[in-house]
Amino acid sequence: MTATHEDLPQNVIGVLADCGYTSPKEIISKVVDDMGLPRKLIYPIIRLSGKVFGGFDIEEYSPLEAMERFTLPIIFFHGDDDKFVPKEMSIENFEACASPVKDLVLIEGADHGLAYITDPTKYVIRLRDFFAPIKDEDYDPLKDTRFLESEKSHRSFDNDSDNDELFSDDGDITEIEDIIL
């Protein structure tokens, strides 16, 4: 998500953000704390290492700051049982996001990076439903009323959606690319 502060190529029509963190400092501090290490000692070493070995400052950009200026359609996914990147970080990014077309999908019981694996049907349906209108070349995000402020996202999952196209003849989920592209 930090790359969203850049001018993105014209062919980028939207973003899928899965288990995003709010800033490098916050996620590094959380991990250091979880490991029982002294944050005030370890974090400066990590930051200095980024500068010396990577040539960048980890505090220069953050996904949260990028979201404040981001205007393309974006869908956030996060497992509600993520023990590595707290779901609250995705919620914070979602709330800070300037895009008028955004959605947040919390996957029940999913740990870090496992939202799709935990509930592939919900993941693919929400992804397909989000991007389907956006793929239309006449799409105008300013006329997209699906995500009006009064509707607030975090919509509940509709189990009555037409799921037939999600599954192949042998019952396996088809590739995400086949569904949304």
mmCIF file of C-alpha atoms in Angstrom:
data_model
loop_
_atom_site.group_PDB
_atom_site.id
_atom_site.type_symbol
_atom_site.label_atom_id
_atom_site.label_comp_id
_atom_site.label_asym_id
_atom_site.label_seq_id
_atom_site.Cartn_x
_atom_site.Cartn_y
_atom_site.Cartn_z
ATOM 1 C CA MET A 1 0.000 0.000 0.000
ATOM 2 C CA THR A 2 2.912 2.342 0.495
ATOM 3 C CA ALA A 3 3.418 2.304 -3.280
ATOM 4 C CA THR A 4 0.049 4.027 -3.619
ATOM 5 C CA HIS A 5 1.757 7.324 -2.751
ATOM 6 C CA GLU A 6 3.383 7.094 -6.204
ATOM 7 C CA ASP A 7 1.708 7.910 -9.499
ATOM 8 C CA LEU A 8 0.488 4.507 -10.580
ATOM 9 C CA PRO A 9 0.347 3.370 -14.226
ATOM 10 C CA GLN A 10 -2.937 3.938 -16.105
ATOM 11 C CA ASN A 11 -3.640 0.221 -16.259
ATOM 12 C CA VAL A 12 -3.947 0.035 -12.453
ATOM 13 C CA ILE A 13 -7.711 0.241 -11.913
ATOM 14 C CA GLY A 14 -7.756 -0.621 -8.237
ATOM 15 C CA VAL A 15 -5.907 -2.201 -5.339
ATOM 16 C CA LEU A 16 -6.385 -5.296 -3.221
ATOM 17 C CA ALA A 17 -4.774 -4.759 0.203
ATOM 18 C CA ASP A 18 -4.538 -7.965 2.243
ATOM 19 C CA CYS A 19 -3.532 -7.721 5.934
ATOM 20 C CA GLY A 20 -1.993 -4.281 5.595
ATOM 21 C CA TYR A 21 -0.164 -2.528 8.386
ATOM 22 C CA THR A 22 -0.376 1.193 9.170
ATOM 23 C CA SER A 23 3.340 2.041 9.329
ATOM 24 C CA PRO A 24 6.671 0.236 9.452
ATOM 25 C CA LYS A 25 7.329 1.715 12.890
ATOM 26 C CA GLU A 26 4.043 0.409 14.308
ATOM 27 C CA ILE A 27 4.385 -3.120 12.925
ATOM 28 C CA ILE A 28 8.077 -3.404 13.827
ATOM 29 C CA SER A 29 7.347 -2.138 17.337
ATOM 30 C CA LYS A 30 4.510 -4.654 17.710
ATOM 31 C CA VAL A 31 6.702 -7.558 16.570
ATOM 32 C CA VAL A 32 9.586 -6.478 18.821
ATOM 33 C CA ASP A 33 7.177 -6.246 21.772
ATOM 34 C CA ASP A 34 5.710 -9.686 20.931
ATOM 35 C CA MET A 35 9.237 -11.114 21.011
ATOM 36 C CA GLY A 36 9.799 -9.609 24.451
ATOM 37 C CA LEU A 37 12.680 -7.464 23.245
ATOM 38 C CA PRO A 38 13.360 -3.875 24.367
ATOM 39 C CA ARG A 39 11.717 -1.673 21.716
ATOM 40 C CA LYS A 40 13.721 1.451 22.608
ATOM 41 C CA LEU A 41 16.932 -0.465 21.923
ATOM 42 C CA ILE A 42 15.914 -2.635 18.950
ATOM 43 C CA TYR A 43 13.844 -0.209 16.839
ATOM 44 C CA PRO A 44 16.657 2.359 16.299
ATOM 45 C CA ILE A 45 18.959 -0.470 15.194
ATOM 46 C CA ILE A 46 16.387 -1.686 12.675
ATOM 47 C CA ARG A 47 15.807 1.839 11.396
ATOM 48 C CA LEU A 48 19.545 2.469 11.071
ATOM 49 C CA SER A 49 19.953 -0.861 9.250
ATOM 50 C CA GLY A 50 17.376 0.237 6.683
ATOM 51 C CA LYS A 51 19.304 3.437 6.088
ATOM 52 C CA VAL A 52 22.755 1.841 5.964
ATOM 53 C CA PHE A 53 22.022 -1.426 4.131
ATOM 54 C CA GLY A 54 18.881 -0.528 2.187
ATOM 55 C CA GLY A 55 19.425 3.141 1.506
ATOM 56 C CA PHE A 56 16.000 4.168 2.804
ATOM 57 C CA ASP A 57 14.355 5.423 5.966
ATOM 58 C CA ILE A 58 11.531 3.169 7.154
ATOM 59 C CA GLU A 59 9.775 6.246 8.541
ATOM 60 C CA GLU A 60 9.807 8.095 5.211
ATOM 61 C CA TYR A 61 6.515 6.603 3.999
ATOM 62 C CA SER A 62 3.664 4.750 5.582
ATOM 63 C CA PRO A 63 0.577 3.035 4.204
ATOM 64 C CA LEU A 64 -1.602 5.129 6.515
ATOM 65 C CA GLU A 65 -0.241 8.387 5.097
ATOM 66 C CA ALA A 66 -0.595 7.035 1.564
ATOM 67 C CA MET A 67 -4.257 6.191 2.227
ATOM 68 C CA GLU A 68 -4.996 9.817 3.084
ATOM 69 C CA ARG A 69 -4.239 10.739 -0.554
ATOM 70 C CA PHE A 70 -5.279 7.540 -2.323
ATOM 71 C CA THR A 71 -8.287 7.847 -4.639
ATOM 72 C CA LEU A 72 -8.391 4.648 -6.732
ATOM 73 C CA PRO A 73 -10.851 1.890 -5.787
ATOM 74 C CA ILE A 74 -9.396 -0.289 -3.018
ATOM 75 C CA ILE A 75 -10.618 -3.361 -1.198
ATOM 76 C CA PHE A 76 -9.068 -4.319 2.133
ATOM 77 C CA PHE A 77 -9.057 -7.930 3.345
ATOM 78 C CA HIS A 78 -7.951 -8.971 6.808
ATOM 79 C CA GLY A 79 -8.349 -12.041 8.985
ATOM 80 C CA ASP A 80 -10.096 -11.230 12.235
ATOM 81 C CA ASP A 81 -7.760 -13.645 14.049
ATOM 82 C CA ASP A 82 -4.501 -12.195 12.647
ATOM 83 C CA LYS A 83 -1.911 -12.383 15.405
ATOM 84 C CA PHE A 84 0.907 -10.789 13.366
ATOM 85 C CA VAL A 85 -0.718 -7.661 11.881
ATOM 86 C CA PRO A 86 -3.720 -6.692 14.016
ATOM 87 C CA LYS A 87 -6.968 -6.273 12.055
ATOM 88 C CA GLU A 88 -7.259 -2.820 13.630
ATOM 89 C CA MET A 89 -4.453 -1.681 11.321
ATOM 90 C CA SER A 90 -6.535 -2.512 8.219
ATOM 91 C CA ILE A 91 -9.548 -0.837 9.807
ATOM 92 C CA GLU A 92 -7.451 2.272 10.464
ATOM 93 C CA ASN A 93 -6.174 2.264 6.857
ATOM 94 C CA PHE A 94 -9.726 1.826 5.563
ATOM 95 C CA GLU A 95 -11.022 4.723 7.649
ATOM 96 C CA ALA A 96 -8.142 6.991 6.571
ATOM 97 C CA CYS A 97 -8.505 6.114 2.886
ATOM 98 C CA ALA A 98 -9.641 9.016 0.699
ATOM 99 C CA SER A 99 -10.999 6.768 -2.051
ATOM 100 C CA PRO A 100 -14.757 7.099 -2.552
ATOM 101 C CA VAL A 101 -14.785 3.449 -3.687
ATOM 102 C CA LYS A 102 -13.444 1.264 -0.891
ATOM 103 C CA ASP A 103 -14.507 -1.778 1.035
ATOM 104 C CA LEU A 104 -13.244 -3.698 4.058
ATOM 105 C CA VAL A 105 -13.768 -7.438 4.362
ATOM 106 C CA LEU A 106 -12.912 -9.176 7.625
ATOM 107 C CA ILE A 107 -12.615 -12.949 7.284
ATOM 108 C CA GLU A 108 -13.758 -14.754 10.413
ATOM 109 C CA GLY A 109 -11.172 -17.076 11.955
ATOM 110 C CA ALA A 110 -8.387 -16.175 9.507
ATOM 111 C CA ASP A 111 -4.856 -15.682 10.786
ATOM 112 C CA HIS A 112 -2.168 -13.612 9.040
ATOM 113 C CA GLY A 113 -2.169 -14.001 5.273
ATOM 114 C CA LEU A 114 -4.777 -16.766 5.398
ATOM 115 C CA ALA A 115 -7.991 -14.890 4.545
ATOM 116 C CA TYR A 116 -8.273 -16.496 1.107
ATOM 117 C CA ILE A 117 -7.378 -19.971 2.379
ATOM 118 C CA THR A 118 -9.788 -19.693 5.326
ATOM 119 C CA ASP A 119 -12.808 -18.661 3.264
ATOM 120 C CA PRO A 120 -12.031 -18.742 -0.474
ATOM 121 C CA THR A 121 -15.679 -18.454 -1.486
ATOM 122 C CA LYS A 122 -16.254 -15.256 0.475
ATOM 123 C CA TYR A 123 -12.910 -13.849 -0.653
ATOM 124 C CA VAL A 124 -13.508 -14.461 -4.344
ATOM 125 C CA ILE A 125 -17.137 -13.321 -4.322
ATOM 126 C CA ARG A 126 -16.304 -10.070 -2.547
ATOM 127 C CA LEU A 127 -13.341 -9.498 -4.855
ATOM 128 C CA ARG A 128 -15.417 -10.222 -7.958
ATOM 129 C CA ASP A 129 -18.331 -8.065 -6.817
ATOM 130 C CA PHE A 130 -16.007 -5.192 -5.968
ATOM 131 C CA PHE A 131 -14.031 -5.157 -9.218
ATOM 132 C CA ALA A 132 -16.753 -6.202 -11.705
ATOM 133 C CA PRO A 133 -18.104 -2.692 -12.368
ATOM 134 C CA ILE A 134 -14.634 -1.140 -12.198
ATOM 135 C CA LYS A 135 -13.459 -3.208 -15.181
ATOM 136 C CA ASP A 136 -16.032 -1.515 -17.425
ATOM 137 C CA GLU A 137 -14.255 1.084 -19.565
ATOM 138 C CA ASP A 138 -17.130 3.539 -18.981
ATOM 139 C CA TYR A 139 -16.767 3.214 -15.193
ATOM 140 C CA ASP A 140 -16.843 6.505 -13.307
ATOM 141 C CA PRO A 141 -15.875 6.218 -9.618
ATOM 142 C CA LEU A 142 -17.673 9.473 -8.861
ATOM 143 C CA LYS A 143 -20.950 7.843 -9.915
ATOM 144 C CA ASP A 144 -20.344 4.608 -7.981
ATOM 145 C CA THR A 145 -22.980 4.684 -5.239
ATOM 146 C CA ARG A 146 -22.167 1.278 -3.739
ATOM 147 C CA PHE A 147 -20.001 2.794 -1.037
ATOM 148 C CA LEU A 148 -21.752 5.964 0.011
ATOM 149 C CA GLU A 149 -20.841 7.223 3.475
ATOM 150 C CA SER A 150 -24.347 6.452 4.746
ATOM 151 C CA GLU A 151 -23.948 2.804 3.754
ATOM 152 C CA LYS A 152 -20.635 2.377 5.643
ATOM 153 C CA SER A 153 -18.753 -0.617 4.462
ATOM 154 C CA HIS A 154 -18.102 -3.753 6.485
ATOM 155 C CA ARG A 155 -21.155 -5.090 4.629
ATOM 156 C CA SER A 156 -22.228 -8.544 5.614
ATOM 157 C CA PHE A 157 -21.510 -11.404 3.259
ATOM 158 C CA ASP A 158 -24.495 -12.391 1.148
ATOM 159 C CA ASN A 159 -24.609 -16.191 1.011
ATOM 160 C CA ASP A 160 -27.318 -16.025 -1.616
ATOM 161 C CA SER A 161 -24.913 -14.663 -4.272
ATOM 162 C CA ASP A 162 -24.691 -16.559 -7.522
ATOM 163 C CA ASN A 163 -21.720 -18.812 -6.770
ATOM 164 C CA ASP A 164 -21.981 -21.205 -9.722
ATOM 165 C CA GLU A 165 -19.205 -19.547 -11.727
ATOM 166 C CA LEU A 166 -16.819 -19.806 -8.766
ATOM 167 C CA PHE A 167 -16.497 -23.545 -9.007
ATOM 168 C CA SER A 168 -15.124 -25.820 -11.688
ATOM 169 C CA ASP A 169 -16.889 -29.041 -12.682
ATOM 170 C CA ASP A 170 -14.915 -30.987 -10.079
ATOM 171 C CA GLY A 171 -16.017 -28.597 -7.308
ATOM 172 C CA ASP A 172 -12.709 -26.756 -6.913
ATOM 173 C CA ILE A 173 -12.611 -22.987 -6.736
ATOM 174 C CA THR A 174 -11.545 -21.560 -10.068
ATOM 175 C CA GLU A 175 -8.570 -19.227 -10.250
ATOM 176 C CA ILE A 176 -9.181 -15.690 -8.982
ATOM 177 C CA GLU A 177 -7.893 -14.334 -12.284
ATOM 178 C CA ASP A 178 -10.642 -16.228 -14.115
ATOM 179 C CA ILE A 179 -13.296 -14.694 -11.922
ATOM 180 C CA ILE A 180 -12.264 -11.046 -11.932
ATOM 181 C CA LEU A 181 -10.461 -10.572 -15.218
#
